[in-house]
Tab-separated table of C-alpha atoms in Angstrom:
chain	number	residue	atom	x	y	z
A	1	UNK	CA	-47.830	17.639	6.850
A	2	UNK	CA	-44.233	16.840	6.980
A	3	UNK	CA	-44.227	13.343	5.478
A	4	UNK	CA	-40.899	11.915	4.529
A	5	UNK	CA	-41.061	12.428	0.803
A	6	UNK	CA	-39.733	15.370	-1.054
A	7	UNK	CA	-37.476	15.233	-4.003
A	8	UNK	CA	-33.923	16.334	-3.925
A	9	UNK	CA	-30.676	14.542	-4.381
A	10	UNK	CA	-29.496	11.448	-2.607
A	11	UNK	CA	-27.620	13.496	-0.030
A	12	UNK	CA	-30.489	15.757	1.066
A	13	UNK	CA	-32.723	15.384	4.127
A	14	UNK	CA	-35.022	12.965	2.297
A	15	UNK	CA	-32.218	10.375	2.350
A	16	UNK	CA	-30.617	11.227	5.710
A	17	UNK	CA	-31.363	8.532	8.261
A	18	UNK	CA	-30.176	10.918	10.990
A	19	UNK	CA	-32.734	13.547	9.901
A	20	UNK	CA	-35.517	10.961	9.812
A	21	UNK	CA	-34.504	9.637	13.238
A	22	UNK	CA	-34.711	13.177	14.623
A	23	UNK	CA	-38.179	13.533	13.083
A	24	UNK	CA	-39.200	10.251	14.746
A	25	UNK	CA	-37.834	11.451	18.073
A	26	UNK	CA	-39.624	14.795	17.751
A	27	UNK	CA	-42.948	13.090	17.041
A	28	UNK	CA	-42.513	10.760	20.009
A	29	UNK	CA	-41.571	13.607	22.344
A	30	UNK	CA	-44.712	15.463	21.246
A	31	UNK	CA	-46.781	12.393	22.081
A	32	UNK	CA	-47.502	11.648	18.409
A	33	UNK	CA	-46.800	7.907	18.418
A	34	UNK	CA	-49.060	7.346	15.390
A	35	UNK	CA	-47.111	9.967	13.431
A	36	UNK	CA	-43.819	8.335	14.378
A	37	UNK	CA	-45.125	4.946	13.276
A	38	UNK	CA	-46.261	6.447	9.953
A	39	UNK	CA	-42.806	7.955	9.342
A	40	UNK	CA	-41.145	4.691	10.260
A	41	UNK	CA	-43.556	2.910	7.910
A	42	UNK	CA	-42.242	5.016	5.030
A	43	UNK	CA	-38.675	4.050	5.906
A	44	UNK	CA	-39.658	0.404	6.202
A	45	UNK	CA	-41.497	0.456	2.852
A	46	UNK	CA	-38.537	2.067	1.106
A	47	UNK	CA	-36.294	-0.712	2.444
A	48	UNK	CA	-38.550	-3.751	1.999
A	49	UNK	CA	-40.511	-2.648	-1.070
A	50	UNK	CA	-38.096	-0.641	-3.265
A	51	UNK	CA	-40.583	-0.662	-6.144
A	52	UNK	CA	-43.054	1.316	-3.982
A	53	UNK	CA	-41.373	4.565	-4.995
A	54	UNK	CA	-41.223	5.804	-1.396
A	55	UNK	CA	-38.296	8.167	-0.932
A	56	UNK	CA	-36.887	7.472	2.507
A	57	UNK	CA	-33.679	6.121	3.993
A	58	UNK	CA	-33.370	2.518	5.118
A	59	UNK	CA	-33.962	2.155	8.897
A	60	UNK	CA	-30.771	1.710	10.906
A	61	UNK	CA	-30.109	0.449	14.414
A	62	UNK	CA	-30.513	4.021	15.700
A	63	UNK	CA	-33.952	4.190	14.063
A	64	UNK	CA	-35.229	1.149	15.940
A	65	UNK	CA	-33.558	2.340	19.153
A	66	UNK	CA	-35.292	5.722	18.821
A	67	UNK	CA	-38.661	3.995	18.513
A	68	UNK	CA	-38.012	1.541	21.357
A	69	UNK	CA	-36.925	4.350	23.675
A	70	UNK	CA	-39.875	6.501	22.645
A	71	UNK	CA	-42.397	3.721	23.095
A	72	UNK	CA	-40.951	2.950	26.506
A	73	UNK	CA	-41.374	6.501	27.719
A	74	UNK	CA	-39.074	7.729	30.423
A	75	UNK	CA	-38.900	4.386	32.209
A	76	UNK	CA	-39.793	6.180	35.466
A	77	UNK	CA	-42.597	4.936	37.633
A	78	UNK	CA	-41.532	1.320	37.878
A	79	UNK	CA	-42.843	-1.735	36.112
A	80	UNK	CA	-46.482	-0.636	36.343
A	81	UNK	CA	-45.754	2.388	34.138
A	82	UNK	CA	-44.008	0.421	31.391
A	83	UNK	CA	-45.786	-0.423	28.150
A	84	UNK	CA	-46.799	-4.028	27.492
A	85	UNK	CA	-44.549	-5.969	25.084
A	86	UNK	CA	-47.342	-5.963	22.492
A	87	UNK	CA	-46.650	-2.245	21.988
A	88	UNK	CA	-42.997	-2.662	21.011
A	89	UNK	CA	-42.177	-6.326	20.284
A	90	UNK	CA	-42.980	-5.907	16.577
A	91	UNK	CA	-39.908	-3.674	16.324
A	92	UNK	CA	-37.677	-6.641	17.187
A	93	UNK	CA	-39.304	-8.632	14.419
A	94	UNK	CA	-38.648	-5.747	12.027
A	95	UNK	CA	-34.990	-5.672	13.046
A	96	UNK	CA	-34.681	-9.219	11.743
A	97	UNK	CA	-36.635	-8.530	8.542
A	98	UNK	CA	-34.528	-5.458	7.791
A	99	UNK	CA	-31.220	-7.051	8.745
A	100	UNK	CA	-30.669	-4.376	11.402
A	101	UNK	CA	-28.383	-5.549	14.209
A	102	UNK	CA	-29.159	-4.607	17.819
A	103	UNK	CA	-26.495	-2.777	19.791
A	104	UNK	CA	-25.787	-1.959	23.459
A	105	UNK	CA	-28.389	0.800	23.472
A	106	UNK	CA	-31.000	-1.636	22.121
A	107	UNK	CA	-30.172	-4.090	24.903
A	108	UNK	CA	-30.195	-1.399	27.613
A	109	UNK	CA	-33.543	-0.064	26.406
A	110	UNK	CA	-35.082	-3.527	26.260
A	111	UNK	CA	-33.840	-4.305	29.766
A	112	UNK	CA	-35.519	-1.121	31.057
A	113	UNK	CA	-38.810	-2.046	29.364
A	114	UNK	CA	-39.238	-5.364	31.167
A	115	UNK	CA	-41.869	-5.848	33.855
A	116	UNK	CA	-40.406	-8.846	35.673
A	117	UNK	CA	-37.107	-10.600	36.270
A	118	UNK	CA	-37.844	-13.590	34.040
A	119	UNK	CA	-38.394	-11.338	31.035
A	120	UNK	CA	-35.321	-9.312	31.940
A	121	UNK	CA	-33.182	-12.454	31.959
A	122	UNK	CA	-34.753	-13.537	28.650
A	123	UNK	CA	-33.720	-10.199	27.112
A	124	UNK	CA	-30.196	-10.613	28.503
A	125	UNK	CA	-29.954	-14.029	26.840
A	126	UNK	CA	-31.460	-12.614	23.634
A	127	UNK	CA	-28.707	-9.997	23.526
A	128	UNK	CA	-26.016	-12.569	24.230
A	129	UNK	CA	-27.384	-14.770	21.437
A	130	UNK	CA	-27.091	-11.855	19.040
A	131	UNK	CA	-23.591	-11.065	20.271
A	132	UNK	CA	-24.515	-7.640	21.543
A	133	UNK	CA	-21.518	-6.287	23.425
A	134	UNK	CA	-22.489	-5.511	26.997
A	135	UNK	CA	-21.154	-2.449	28.746
A	136	UNK	CA	-21.548	-0.686	32.090
A	137	UNK	CA	-24.997	0.618	31.129
A	138	UNK	CA	-26.390	-2.805	30.211
A	139	UNK	CA	-24.947	-4.388	33.359
A	140	UNK	CA	-26.419	-1.511	35.385
A	141	UNK	CA	-29.902	-2.213	33.986
A	142	UNK	CA	-29.580	-5.940	34.637
A	143	UNK	CA	-28.516	-5.397	38.258
A	144	UNK	CA	-31.213	-2.740	38.681
A	145	UNK	CA	-33.814	-5.315	37.574
A	146	UNK	CA	-32.640	-7.804	40.196
A	147	UNK	CA	-33.088	-5.107	42.833
A	148	UNK	CA	-36.436	-3.819	41.518
A	149	UNK	CA	-37.963	-7.265	41.099
A	150	UNK	CA	-37.132	-8.501	44.587
A	151	UNK	CA	-33.809	-10.315	44.229
A	152	UNK	CA	-31.302	-7.769	45.571
A	153	UNK	CA	-29.249	-10.521	47.218
A	154	UNK	CA	-28.418	-11.953	43.797
A	155	UNK	CA	-27.086	-8.646	42.450
A	156	UNK	CA	-23.569	-8.920	43.974
A	157	UNK	CA	-23.070	-12.298	42.245
A	158	UNK	CA	-23.526	-10.522	38.921
A	159	UNK	CA	-20.424	-8.451	39.667
A	160	UNK	CA	-18.226	-11.449	39.179
């Protein structure tokens, strides 16, 4: 059980994006990716198809970040242990459809998901094009990619 429905007022758990994000995170941590995708699907339907009658909050940046992080796993084990883009790229498309803006966490997560330096640089440019503010964490992941993917000599140039 445990779908997203349920009646209640507009301020109850059925309309709390934070509660739904926690449910997504719980499903992902239990290894139930299909369940997380189903829950997200309810949120997406409520946002894109209001006439559907689905009672769920509109996905927010944190919702997409929760899914990206969950799909990416821990990020340990190097590039070989990372999921292929086909497993998570659709979320970026949904961000656009839903009008959900990426943030620094989105950029950091995407940088960690990449399997080579070219893709990492593409993600960096993607974030810049969307005016995502970069912080120490995002710079850390960019520099880490240069080291991991065999260009450690270029990393100091990134420091300015």
